[in-house]
mmCIF file of C-alpha atoms and ligand atoms in Angstrom:
data_model
loop_
_atom_site.group_PDB
_atom_site.id
_atom_site.type_symbol
_atom_site.label_atom_id
_atom_site.label_comp_id
_atom_site.label_asym_id
_atom_site.label_seq_id
_atom_site.Cartn_x
_atom_site.Cartn_y
_atom_site.Cartn_z
ATOM 1 C CA MET A 10 -15.522 -33.688 37.631
ATOM 2 C CA SER A 11 -17.943 -30.822 36.954
ATOM 3 C CA ILE A 12 -21.103 -29.381 38.416
ATOM 4 C CA LEU A 13 -23.926 -29.380 35.861
ATOM 5 C CA VAL A 14 -26.198 -26.334 36.078
ATOM 6 C CA LEU A 15 -29.519 -26.850 34.295
ATOM 7 C CA GLY A 16 -31.005 -23.493 33.351
ATOM 8 C CA GLY A 17 -27.666 -21.752 33.863
ATOM 9 C CA ALA A 18 -28.579 -18.956 31.431
ATOM 10 C CA GLY A 19 -31.610 -17.908 33.477
ATOM 11 C CA TYR A 20 -31.826 -15.308 36.213
ATOM 12 C CA VAL A 21 -31.207 -17.526 39.244
ATOM 13 C CA GLY A 22 -29.160 -20.180 37.415
ATOM 14 C CA SER A 23 -26.687 -17.647 35.985
ATOM 15 C CA HIS A 24 -26.000 -16.285 39.467
ATOM 16 C CA ALA A 25 -25.296 -19.857 40.598
ATOM 17 C CA VAL A 26 -22.807 -20.397 37.771
ATOM 18 C CA TYR A 27 -20.933 -17.187 38.624
ATOM 19 C CA GLN A 28 -20.629 -18.124 42.315
ATOM 20 C CA LEU A 29 -19.587 -21.711 41.555
ATOM 21 C CA ILE A 30 -16.845 -20.443 39.232
ATOM 22 C CA ASP A 31 -15.786 -17.851 41.865
ATOM 23 C CA GLN A 32 -15.310 -20.804 44.216
ATOM 24 C CA GLY A 33 -13.251 -22.803 41.722
ATOM 25 C CA PHE A 34 -15.818 -25.424 40.627
ATOM 26 C CA PRO A 35 -15.640 -26.513 36.967
ATOM 27 C CA VAL A 36 -19.139 -25.836 35.553
ATOM 28 C CA VAL A 37 -21.161 -27.232 32.646
ATOM 29 C CA VAL A 38 -24.318 -25.329 31.683
ATOM 30 C CA ILE A 39 -27.364 -26.651 29.842
ATOM 31 C CA ASP A 40 -30.056 -24.205 28.775
ATOM 32 C CA ASN A 41 -32.508 -24.172 25.863
ATOM 33 C CA LEU A 42 -32.491 -20.328 25.862
ATOM 34 C CA GLN A 43 -36.306 -20.322 25.861
ATOM 35 C CA THR A 44 -36.238 -17.754 28.665
ATOM 36 C CA GLY A 45 -32.490 -17.663 29.398
ATOM 37 C CA HIS A 46 -29.915 -15.415 27.715
ATOM 38 C CA LEU A 47 -26.643 -16.310 26.068
ATOM 39 C CA GLY A 48 -25.184 -13.131 27.589
ATOM 40 C CA ALA A 49 -25.905 -14.490 31.075
ATOM 41 C CA VAL A 50 -23.734 -17.590 30.595
ATOM 42 C CA HIS A 51 -20.376 -17.235 32.330
ATOM 43 C CA PRO A 52 -17.575 -17.267 29.702
ATOM 44 C CA GLU A 53 -15.671 -19.953 31.653
ATOM 45 C CA ALA A 54 -18.620 -22.365 31.821
ATOM 46 C CA ARG A 55 -18.860 -25.092 29.154
ATOM 47 C CA PHE A 56 -22.210 -24.314 27.557
ATOM 48 C CA TYR A 57 -24.514 -26.735 25.731
ATOM 49 C CA GLN A 58 -27.672 -25.298 24.184
ATOM 50 C CA GLY A 59 -30.476 -27.830 24.305
ATOM 51 C CA ASP A 60 -33.594 -29.044 26.027
ATOM 52 C CA ILE A 61 -33.635 -31.197 29.154
ATOM 53 C CA ARG A 62 -36.607 -33.064 27.658
ATOM 54 C CA SER A 63 -34.435 -34.432 24.849
ATOM 55 C CA ARG A 64 -32.954 -37.773 25.958
ATOM 56 C CA GLU A 65 -30.517 -37.850 23.027
ATOM 57 C CA PHE A 66 -29.225 -34.370 23.725
ATOM 58 C CA MET A 67 -28.910 -35.017 27.467
ATOM 59 C CA ARG A 68 -27.196 -38.349 26.902
ATOM 60 C CA SER A 69 -24.669 -36.707 24.556
ATOM 61 C CA VAL A 70 -23.728 -34.149 27.232
ATOM 62 C CA PHE A 71 -23.443 -36.784 29.982
ATOM 63 C CA GLU A 72 -21.247 -38.891 27.687
ATOM 64 C CA LYS A 73 -18.888 -35.970 26.990
ATOM 65 C CA GLU A 74 -18.698 -34.493 30.486
ATOM 66 C CA LYS A 75 -17.907 -36.043 33.848
ATOM 67 C CA ILE A 76 -20.786 -34.790 35.989
ATOM 68 C CA GLU A 77 -20.412 -34.954 39.733
ATOM 69 C CA ALA A 78 -23.608 -33.188 40.850
ATOM 70 C CA ILE A 79 -26.513 -31.201 39.414
ATOM 71 C CA LEU A 80 -28.084 -27.851 40.274
ATOM 72 C CA HIS A 81 -31.507 -27.861 38.603
ATOM 73 C CA PHE A 82 -33.039 -24.457 37.720
ATOM 74 C CA ALA A 83 -34.494 -25.356 34.307
ATOM 75 C CA ALA A 84 -38.228 -24.725 34.548
ATOM 76 C CA ASN A 85 -41.055 -22.412 33.568
ATOM 77 C CA SER A 86 -41.907 -20.297 36.580
ATOM 78 C CA LEU A 87 -44.759 -17.878 35.908
ATOM 79 C CA VAL A 88 -47.720 -18.459 38.182
ATOM 80 C CA GLY A 89 -50.225 -16.689 35.895
ATOM 81 C CA GLU A 90 -49.057 -18.481 32.743
ATOM 82 C CA SER A 91 -49.158 -21.820 34.548
ATOM 83 C CA MET A 92 -52.911 -21.391 35.098
ATOM 84 C CA VAL A 93 -53.672 -20.913 31.400
ATOM 85 C CA GLU A 94 -51.050 -23.320 30.019
ATOM 86 C CA PRO A 95 -50.901 -26.065 32.671
ATOM 87 C CA LEU A 96 -49.680 -28.779 30.286
ATOM 88 C CA LYS A 97 -46.683 -26.694 29.232
ATOM 89 C CA TYR A 98 -45.697 -26.690 32.928
ATOM 90 C CA PHE A 99 -46.179 -30.435 33.395
ATOM 91 C CA ASP A 100 -44.209 -31.085 30.209
ATOM 92 C CA ASN A 101 -41.259 -28.750 30.738
ATOM 93 C CA ASN A 102 -41.031 -28.993 34.515
ATOM 94 C CA VAL A 103 -42.194 -32.495 35.466
ATOM 95 C CA TYR A 104 -41.314 -34.480 32.329
ATOM 96 C CA GLY A 105 -38.038 -32.519 32.016
ATOM 97 C CA THR A 106 -37.099 -33.562 35.553
ATOM 98 C CA GLN A 107 -37.941 -37.175 34.726
ATOM 99 C CA ILE A 108 -35.306 -37.117 31.961
ATOM 100 C CA VAL A 109 -32.789 -35.476 34.319
ATOM 101 C CA LEU A 110 -33.355 -38.273 36.846
ATOM 102 C CA GLU A 111 -33.014 -40.929 34.134
ATOM 103 C CA MET A 112 -29.613 -39.485 33.254
ATOM 104 C CA MET A 113 -28.610 -39.408 36.924
ATOM 105 C CA LYS A 114 -29.541 -43.079 37.202
ATOM 106 C CA ASP A 115 -27.797 -44.114 33.962
ATOM 107 C CA PHE A 116 -24.603 -42.148 34.664
ATOM 108 C CA SER A 117 -24.531 -42.772 38.442
ATOM 109 C CA VAL A 118 -24.800 -39.123 39.463
ATOM 110 C CA LYS A 119 -25.889 -39.143 43.091
ATOM 111 C CA HIS A 120 -26.414 -35.492 44.103
ATOM 112 C CA ILE A 121 -28.953 -32.869 43.045
ATOM 113 C CA VAL A 122 -29.794 -29.434 44.464
ATOM 114 C CA PHE A 123 -33.284 -28.568 43.339
ATOM 115 C CA SER A 124 -34.889 -25.168 42.840
ATOM 116 C CA SER A 125 -38.317 -25.304 44.480
ATOM 117 C CA THR A 126 -40.735 -22.622 45.584
ATOM 118 C CA ALA A 127 -42.897 -21.258 48.370
ATOM 119 C CA ALA A 128 -45.772 -21.834 45.937
ATOM 120 C CA VAL A 129 -45.819 -25.497 47.090
ATOM 121 C CA TYR A 130 -47.471 -24.315 50.334
ATOM 122 C CA GLY A 131 -50.400 -22.435 48.775
ATOM 123 C CA GLU A 132 -52.368 -20.189 51.148
ATOM 124 C CA PRO A 133 -50.560 -20.614 54.478
ATOM 125 C CA LYS A 134 -52.473 -21.415 57.661
ATOM 126 C CA GLU A 135 -49.654 -20.016 59.794
ATOM 127 C CA VAL A 136 -46.938 -17.426 59.243
ATOM 128 C CA PRO A 137 -43.928 -17.725 59.339
ATOM 129 C CA ILE A 138 -44.068 -20.847 57.170
ATOM 130 C CA THR A 139 -41.894 -23.764 58.259
ATOM 131 C CA GLU A 140 -40.900 -26.766 56.134
ATOM 132 C CA GLU A 141 -43.433 -28.836 58.091
ATOM 133 C CA ALA A 142 -46.379 -26.722 56.883
ATOM 134 C CA GLN A 143 -48.967 -28.456 54.728
ATOM 135 C CA THR A 144 -48.254 -28.421 50.976
ATOM 136 C CA MET A 145 -51.424 -27.408 49.139
ATOM 137 C CA PRO A 146 -50.460 -25.534 45.964
ATOM 138 C CA THR A 147 -53.062 -23.138 44.588
ATOM 139 C CA ASN A 148 -51.536 -22.886 41.120
ATOM 140 C CA THR A 149 -50.153 -25.241 38.482
ATOM 141 C CA TYR A 150 -46.638 -23.886 38.842
ATOM 142 C CA GLY A 151 -46.505 -24.830 42.544
ATOM 143 C CA GLU A 152 -48.141 -28.183 41.791
ATOM 144 C CA THR A 153 -45.460 -29.053 39.220
ATOM 145 C CA LYS A 154 -42.642 -28.081 41.607
ATOM 146 C CA LEU A 155 -44.173 -30.262 44.331
ATOM 147 C CA ALA A 156 -44.471 -33.140 41.843
ATOM 148 C CA MET A 157 -40.813 -32.666 40.896
ATOM 149 C CA GLU A 158 -39.787 -32.756 44.570
ATOM 150 C CA LYS A 159 -41.744 -35.978 45.070
ATOM 151 C CA MET A 160 -40.316 -37.594 41.933
ATOM 152 C CA ILE A 161 -36.796 -36.858 43.153
ATOM 153 C CA SER A 162 -37.558 -38.276 46.590
ATOM 154 C CA TRP A 163 -38.895 -41.574 45.141
ATOM 155 C CA CYS A 164 -35.670 -41.815 43.124
ATOM 156 C CA GLU A 165 -33.731 -41.518 46.361
ATOM 157 C CA GLN A 166 -35.380 -44.725 47.557
ATOM 158 C CA ALA A 167 -34.896 -46.543 44.267
ATOM 159 C CA PHE A 168 -31.474 -45.330 43.093
ATOM 160 C CA GLY A 169 -29.849 -43.684 46.124
ATOM 161 C CA ILE A 170 -30.009 -40.187 44.631
ATOM 162 C CA LYS A 171 -29.535 -37.632 47.430
ATOM 163 C CA TYR A 172 -31.195 -34.244 47.069
ATOM 164 C CA VAL A 173 -31.631 -30.885 48.708
ATOM 165 C CA SER A 174 -34.791 -29.065 47.721
ATOM 166 C CA LEU A 175 -34.771 -25.309 48.299
ATOM 167 C CA ARG A 176 -38.121 -23.565 48.516
ATOM 168 C CA TYR A 177 -37.594 -19.960 47.492
ATOM 169 C CA PHE A 178 -39.688 -17.050 48.645
ATOM 170 C CA ASN A 179 -39.426 -13.799 46.576
ATOM 171 C CA VAL A 180 -36.033 -13.639 44.899
ATOM 172 C CA ALA A 181 -34.659 -10.281 43.754
ATOM 173 C CA GLY A 182 -31.420 -8.302 43.419
ATOM 174 C CA SER A 183 -28.431 -9.046 41.217
ATOM 175 C CA ARG A 184 -24.716 -9.665 41.331
ATOM 176 C CA GLU A 185 -22.994 -6.683 42.918
ATOM 177 C CA ASP A 186 -21.017 -5.648 39.825
ATOM 178 C CA GLY A 187 -24.196 -5.533 37.721
ATOM 179 C CA GLN A 188 -22.705 -7.961 35.150
ATOM 180 C CA ILE A 189 -25.746 -10.251 35.303
ATOM 181 C CA GLY A 190 -29.259 -9.596 36.523
ATOM 182 C CA GLU A 191 -32.963 -10.183 36.050
ATOM 183 C CA ASP A 192 -34.307 -9.982 32.480
ATOM 184 C CA HIS A 193 -37.718 -11.556 31.923
ATOM 185 C CA ASN A 194 -39.990 -10.862 28.986
ATOM 186 C CA PRO A 195 -42.672 -10.101 29.945
ATOM 187 C CA GLU A 196 -41.582 -8.956 33.414
ATOM 188 C CA THR A 197 -44.174 -9.571 36.118
ATOM 189 C CA HIS A 198 -42.185 -9.516 39.370
ATOM 190 C CA LEU A 199 -42.695 -6.535 41.621
ATOM 191 C CA ILE A 200 -39.146 -5.216 42.129
ATOM 192 C CA PRO A 201 -38.088 -5.223 38.444
ATOM 193 C CA VAL A 202 -41.492 -3.822 37.461
ATOM 194 C CA VAL A 203 -41.042 -0.938 39.923
ATOM 195 C CA LEU A 204 -37.533 -0.265 38.583
ATOM 196 C CA GLU A 205 -38.765 -0.343 34.980
ATOM 197 C CA ALA A 206 -41.271 2.334 35.978
ATOM 198 C CA ALA A 207 -38.396 4.322 37.537
ATOM 199 C CA LEU A 208 -36.559 4.104 34.190
ATOM 200 C CA GLY A 209 -39.678 5.318 32.361
ATOM 201 C CA LYS A 210 -39.982 1.976 30.550
ATOM 202 C CA ARG A 211 -43.552 1.699 31.780
ATOM 203 C CA PRO A 212 -45.876 4.568 32.693
ATOM 204 C CA ALA A 213 -46.560 3.434 36.292
ATOM 205 C CA VAL A 214 -46.551 0.549 38.741
ATOM 206 C CA THR A 215 -49.996 -0.870 39.377
ATOM 207 C CA ILE A 216 -50.495 -2.032 42.957
ATOM 208 C CA PHE A 217 -52.637 -5.162 42.821
ATOM 209 C CA GLY A 218 -55.113 -4.476 45.622
ATOM 210 C CA ASP A 219 -54.986 -2.429 48.833
ATOM 211 C CA ASP A 220 -57.800 -4.131 50.723
ATOM 212 C CA TYR A 221 -55.883 -7.107 52.143
ATOM 213 C CA GLU A 222 -55.771 -7.725 55.882
ATOM 214 C CA THR A 223 -52.273 -6.318 56.258
ATOM 215 C CA GLU A 224 -51.033 -3.143 57.913
ATOM 216 C CA ASP A 225 -51.305 -0.933 54.825
ATOM 217 C CA GLY A 226 -53.745 -3.152 52.902
ATOM 218 C CA THR A 227 -51.196 -4.342 50.302
ATOM 219 C CA CYS A 228 -49.711 -7.859 50.064
ATOM 220 C CA VAL A 229 -46.732 -8.754 52.219
ATOM 221 C CA ARG A 230 -43.866 -10.863 50.829
ATOM 222 C CA ASP A 231 -40.501 -12.119 52.046
ATOM 223 C CA TYR A 232 -37.719 -10.899 49.717
ATOM 224 C CA ILE A 233 -34.394 -12.699 49.466
ATOM 225 C CA HIS A 234 -31.268 -11.506 47.658
ATOM 226 C CA VAL A 235 -30.335 -13.777 44.751
ATOM 227 C CA GLU A 236 -26.687 -13.857 45.909
ATOM 228 C CA ASP A 237 -27.688 -15.085 49.394
ATOM 229 C CA LEU A 238 -30.053 -17.584 47.777
ATOM 230 C CA ILE A 239 -27.185 -19.011 45.700
ATOM 231 C CA ALA A 240 -24.881 -19.130 48.720
ATOM 232 C CA ALA A 241 -27.428 -21.553 50.234
ATOM 233 C CA HIS A 242 -27.272 -23.727 47.088
ATOM 234 C CA ILE A 243 -23.511 -24.041 47.377
ATOM 235 C CA LEU A 244 -23.793 -24.919 51.077
ATOM 236 C CA ALA A 245 -26.401 -27.540 50.123
ATOM 237 C CA LEU A 246 -24.107 -28.952 47.449
ATOM 238 C CA LYS A 247 -21.257 -29.202 49.952
ATOM 239 C CA LEU A 248 -23.570 -30.860 52.490
ATOM 240 C CA LEU A 249 -24.427 -33.568 49.950
ATOM 241 C CA GLN A 250 -20.782 -33.970 48.925
ATOM 242 C CA GLN A 251 -19.890 -34.518 52.584
ATOM 243 C CA GLY A 252 -22.436 -37.338 52.823
ATOM 244 C CA GLY A 253 -25.347 -35.303 54.234
ATOM 245 C CA GLU A 254 -28.908 -36.583 54.145
ATOM 246 C CA SER A 255 -31.572 -35.443 51.683
ATOM 247 C CA SER A 256 -33.478 -32.445 52.984
ATOM 248 C CA ILE A 257 -35.842 -29.564 52.258
ATOM 249 C CA PHE A 258 -35.194 -25.939 53.257
ATOM 250 C CA ASN A 259 -37.118 -22.679 52.967
ATOM 251 C CA LEU A 260 -35.065 -19.735 51.767
ATOM 252 C CA GLY A 261 -36.318 -16.321 52.778
ATOM 253 C CA SER A 262 -35.377 -13.494 55.096
ATOM 254 C CA SER A 263 -38.044 -14.257 57.725
ATOM 255 C CA GLN A 264 -39.164 -10.649 57.263
ATOM 256 C CA GLY A 265 -42.139 -9.297 55.344
ATOM 257 C CA PHE A 266 -42.503 -6.115 53.271
ATOM 258 C CA SER A 267 -45.699 -4.788 51.767
ATOM 259 C CA VAL A 268 -46.002 -3.745 48.117
ATOM 260 C CA LYS A 269 -46.225 -0.103 49.278
ATOM 261 C CA GLU A 270 -43.063 -0.511 51.364
ATOM 262 C CA ILE A 271 -41.215 -1.896 48.325
ATOM 263 C CA VAL A 272 -42.306 1.054 46.202
ATOM 264 C CA GLY A 273 -41.293 3.472 48.993
ATOM 265 C CA THR A 274 -37.845 1.877 49.331
ATOM 266 C CA ALA A 275 -37.386 1.933 45.540
ATOM 267 C CA LYS A 276 -38.209 5.659 45.523
ATOM 268 C CA ALA A 277 -35.566 6.241 48.195
ATOM 269 C CA VAL A 278 -32.922 4.094 46.434
ATOM 270 C CA THR A 279 -33.446 5.580 42.964
ATOM 271 C CA GLY A 280 -34.258 9.146 44.036
ATOM 272 C CA ILE A 281 -37.098 9.012 41.475
ATOM 273 C CA ASP A 282 -40.738 9.697 42.268
ATOM 274 C CA ILE A 283 -41.979 6.451 40.703
ATOM 275 C CA PRO A 284 -45.562 6.818 39.448
ATOM 276 C CA VAL A 285 -48.013 4.437 41.138
ATOM 277 C CA LYS A 286 -51.634 3.592 40.471
ATOM 278 C CA MET A 287 -54.054 1.398 42.350
ATOM 279 C CA GLY A 288 -55.476 -1.667 40.653
ATOM 280 C CA GLU A 289 -57.628 -4.698 41.356
ATOM 281 C CA ARG A 290 -56.371 -7.717 43.290
ATOM 282 C CA ARG A 291 -54.447 -10.211 41.127
ATOM 283 C CA SER A 292 -56.184 -13.555 41.313
ATOM 284 C CA GLY A 293 -54.445 -16.221 43.400
ATOM 285 C CA ASP A 294 -52.307 -13.812 45.460
ATOM 286 C CA PRO A 295 -52.095 -14.833 49.147
ATOM 287 C CA SER A 296 -52.077 -11.780 51.435
ATOM 288 C CA THR A 297 -48.924 -12.634 53.423
ATOM 289 C CA LEU A 298 -46.024 -15.032 52.748
ATOM 290 C CA ILE A 299 -43.135 -15.062 55.202
ATOM 291 C CA ALA A 300 -40.602 -17.872 55.559
ATOM 292 C CA SER A 301 -39.142 -19.416 58.603
ATOM 293 C CA SER A 302 -35.550 -19.994 57.429
ATOM 294 C CA GLU A 303 -34.330 -21.255 60.774
ATOM 295 C CA LYS A 304 -33.679 -24.739 59.427
ATOM 296 C CA ALA A 305 -31.366 -23.462 56.653
ATOM 297 C CA ARG A 306 -29.482 -21.362 59.206
ATOM 298 C CA GLN A 307 -29.123 -24.248 61.630
ATOM 299 C CA VAL A 308 -28.404 -27.150 59.302
ATOM 300 C CA LEU A 309 -26.643 -25.455 56.380
ATOM 301 C CA GLY A 310 -25.014 -22.744 58.493
ATOM 302 C CA TRP A 311 -26.555 -20.231 56.055
ATOM 303 C CA ASN A 312 -26.049 -16.597 56.927
ATOM 304 C CA PRO A 313 -27.588 -14.190 54.404
ATOM 305 C CA THR A 314 -25.581 -10.953 54.239
ATOM 306 C CA ARG A 315 -27.150 -8.946 51.372
ATOM 307 C CA THR A 316 -30.818 -9.481 52.124
ATOM 308 C CA ALA A 317 -31.629 -6.054 53.680
ATOM 309 C CA ILE A 318 -34.407 -4.714 51.451
ATOM 310 C CA HIS A 319 -32.486 -1.520 50.662
ATOM 311 C CA GLN A 320 -29.503 -3.624 49.486
ATOM 312 C CA ILE A 321 -31.663 -5.921 47.333
ATOM 313 C CA ILE A 322 -33.288 -2.981 45.574
ATOM 314 C CA SER A 323 -30.059 -1.031 45.146
ATOM 315 C CA ASP A 324 -28.275 -4.049 43.582
ATOM 316 C CA ALA A 325 -31.264 -4.610 41.274
ATOM 317 C CA TRP A 326 -31.235 -0.896 40.393
ATOM 318 C CA ASN A 327 -27.537 -1.073 39.566
ATOM 319 C CA TRP A 328 -28.269 -3.813 36.991
ATOM 320 C CA HIS A 329 -31.369 -2.103 35.531
ATOM 321 C CA LYS A 330 -29.647 1.272 35.215
ATOM 322 C CA GLN A 331 -26.617 -0.244 33.451
ATOM 323 C CA ASN A 332 -28.751 -2.546 31.291
ATOM 324 C CA PRO A 333 -32.062 -0.800 30.625
ATOM 325 C CA ASN A 334 -32.740 -3.260 27.786
ATOM 326 C CA GLY A 335 -31.523 -6.297 29.721
ATOM 327 C CA TYR A 336 -29.163 -8.527 27.750
ATOM 328 C CA GLN A 337 -29.999 -6.750 24.473
ATOM 329 C CA ARG A 338 -27.149 -4.340 24.885
HETATM 330 N N1 LIG B 36 -47.423 -6.867 42.550
HETATM 331 C C1 LIG B 36 -48.044 -5.664 42.289
HETATM 332 N N2 LIG B 36 -47.840 -5.093 41.074
HETATM 333 C C2 LIG B 36 -47.061 -5.659 40.103
HETATM 334 C C3 LIG B 36 -46.424 -6.891 40.388
HETATM 335 C C4 LIG B 36 -46.642 -7.483 41.626
HETATM 336 O O1 LIG B 36 -48.757 -5.119 43.123
HETATM 337 O O2 LIG B 36 -46.943 -5.077 39.002
HETATM 338 C C5 LIG B 36 -47.602 -7.495 43.880
HETATM 339 C C6 LIG B 36 -48.251 -8.862 43.804
HETATM 340 O O3 LIG B 36 -49.648 -8.751 43.813
HETATM 341 C C7 LIG B 36 -47.677 -9.531 45.049
HETATM 342 C C8 LIG B 36 -46.300 -8.884 45.225
HETATM 343 O O4 LIG B 36 -46.342 -7.701 44.448
HETATM 344 O O5 LIG B 36 -48.456 -9.215 46.151
HETATM 345 C C9 LIG B 36 -45.173 -9.759 44.724
HETATM 346 O O6 LIG B 36 -45.499 -10.212 43.429
HETATM 347 P P1 LIG B 36 -44.462 -10.988 42.496
HETATM 348 O O7 LIG B 36 -45.176 -11.272 41.198
HETATM 349 O O8 LIG B 36 -43.184 -10.239 42.445
HETATM 350 O O9 LIG B 36 -44.181 -12.332 43.276
HETATM 351 P P2 LIG B 36 -45.192 -13.432 43.850
HETATM 352 O O10 LIG B 36 -45.199 -13.266 45.324
HETATM 353 O O11 LIG B 36 -46.474 -13.445 43.144
HETATM 354 O O12 LIG B 36 -44.460 -14.755 43.356
HETATM 355 C C10 LIG B 36 -43.284 -15.239 43.946
HETATM 356 C C11 LIG B 36 -42.412 -15.916 42.907
HETATM 357 C C12 LIG B 36 -43.127 -17.102 42.334
HETATM 358 C C13 LIG B 36 -43.541 -18.015 43.459
HETATM 359 C C14 LIG B 36 -44.338 -17.266 44.479
HETATM 360 C C15 LIG B 36 -44.588 -18.132 45.671
HETATM 361 O O13 LIG B 36 -42.112 -15.014 41.881
HETATM 362 O O14 LIG B 36 -42.267 -17.800 41.466
HETATM 363 O O15 LIG B 36 -43.610 -16.141 44.942
HETATM 364 O O16 LIG B 36 -45.791 -17.821 46.223
HETATM 365 F F1 LIG B 36 -44.289 -19.011 42.967
#
């Protein structure tokens, strides 16, 4: 029996595949390589290139492989893009998940660990954000992830599918050996953007607004190391395999860092005086997002070990330095 990783050639999914294989799980990967990279697929995973929206393709994989559980990372995930191309997000994310659930029903697969996001909460009324906070997404991306969560939960009632939904805060870092890492095109996330500026791949980092109601005026986010994030997925998978109930968990560090603090730490890690310029606010950015991850610690026994901000940035730097052009080596 294998674990099926949907989106296993992407940034977060590829880290999941590596850790599952480290722990001895047989792994099947599906990815359409729209944003994923062939070079990110673990050589020991059985890889099928194709789209989760294709019933025929999905059925052919489920017929060939014995799938025990699914980790679902296959989605479009750019907030800005989701506002100008909302239907692409409903199609790929929501409709894609519908096909995944159909396959789970038809092939009696009962467990799914789902990649969700802090974007389901929207502008928080209280910080730190607990899983009980109101879900009021302010962008299409968050709306589609919330719809996917709800679709899965209705399928629990109808077909007995058990799920764990993990709401990520800001994921960064890379596997310690720098073999796999973050490679988006275009890159929009703060930490890789700052490191690209350190490498001279872009002239400067633009700070999107310094007039927020935060200590230094720049936005505060909760950064979580991708390796710790994946450790929580494997704990969630084991919880389901041991008969645990369906559940939702936030994954963050419960600590906030401002954009200026991230740039300052990146300067210290790289030893490079990274050029910075001030820019306008980016529309839709909440000023402060910090997770309460107490529930994941208590219920999953999750204990993040690499999530110190210096560690996150130095692991990311290790990847970027070794692979300045990402997977195009
Ligand atoms: N930022 C800059 N300059 C840049 C890039 C980002 O100042 O060049 C700032 C942003 O304004 C924001 C912070 O850095 O304040 C972090 O921005 P990211 O784009 O790295 O991440 P977000 O917080 O916007 O988004 C993250 C995830 C999304 C998820 C969202 C949940 O990447 O997938 O959290 O709110 F939806």
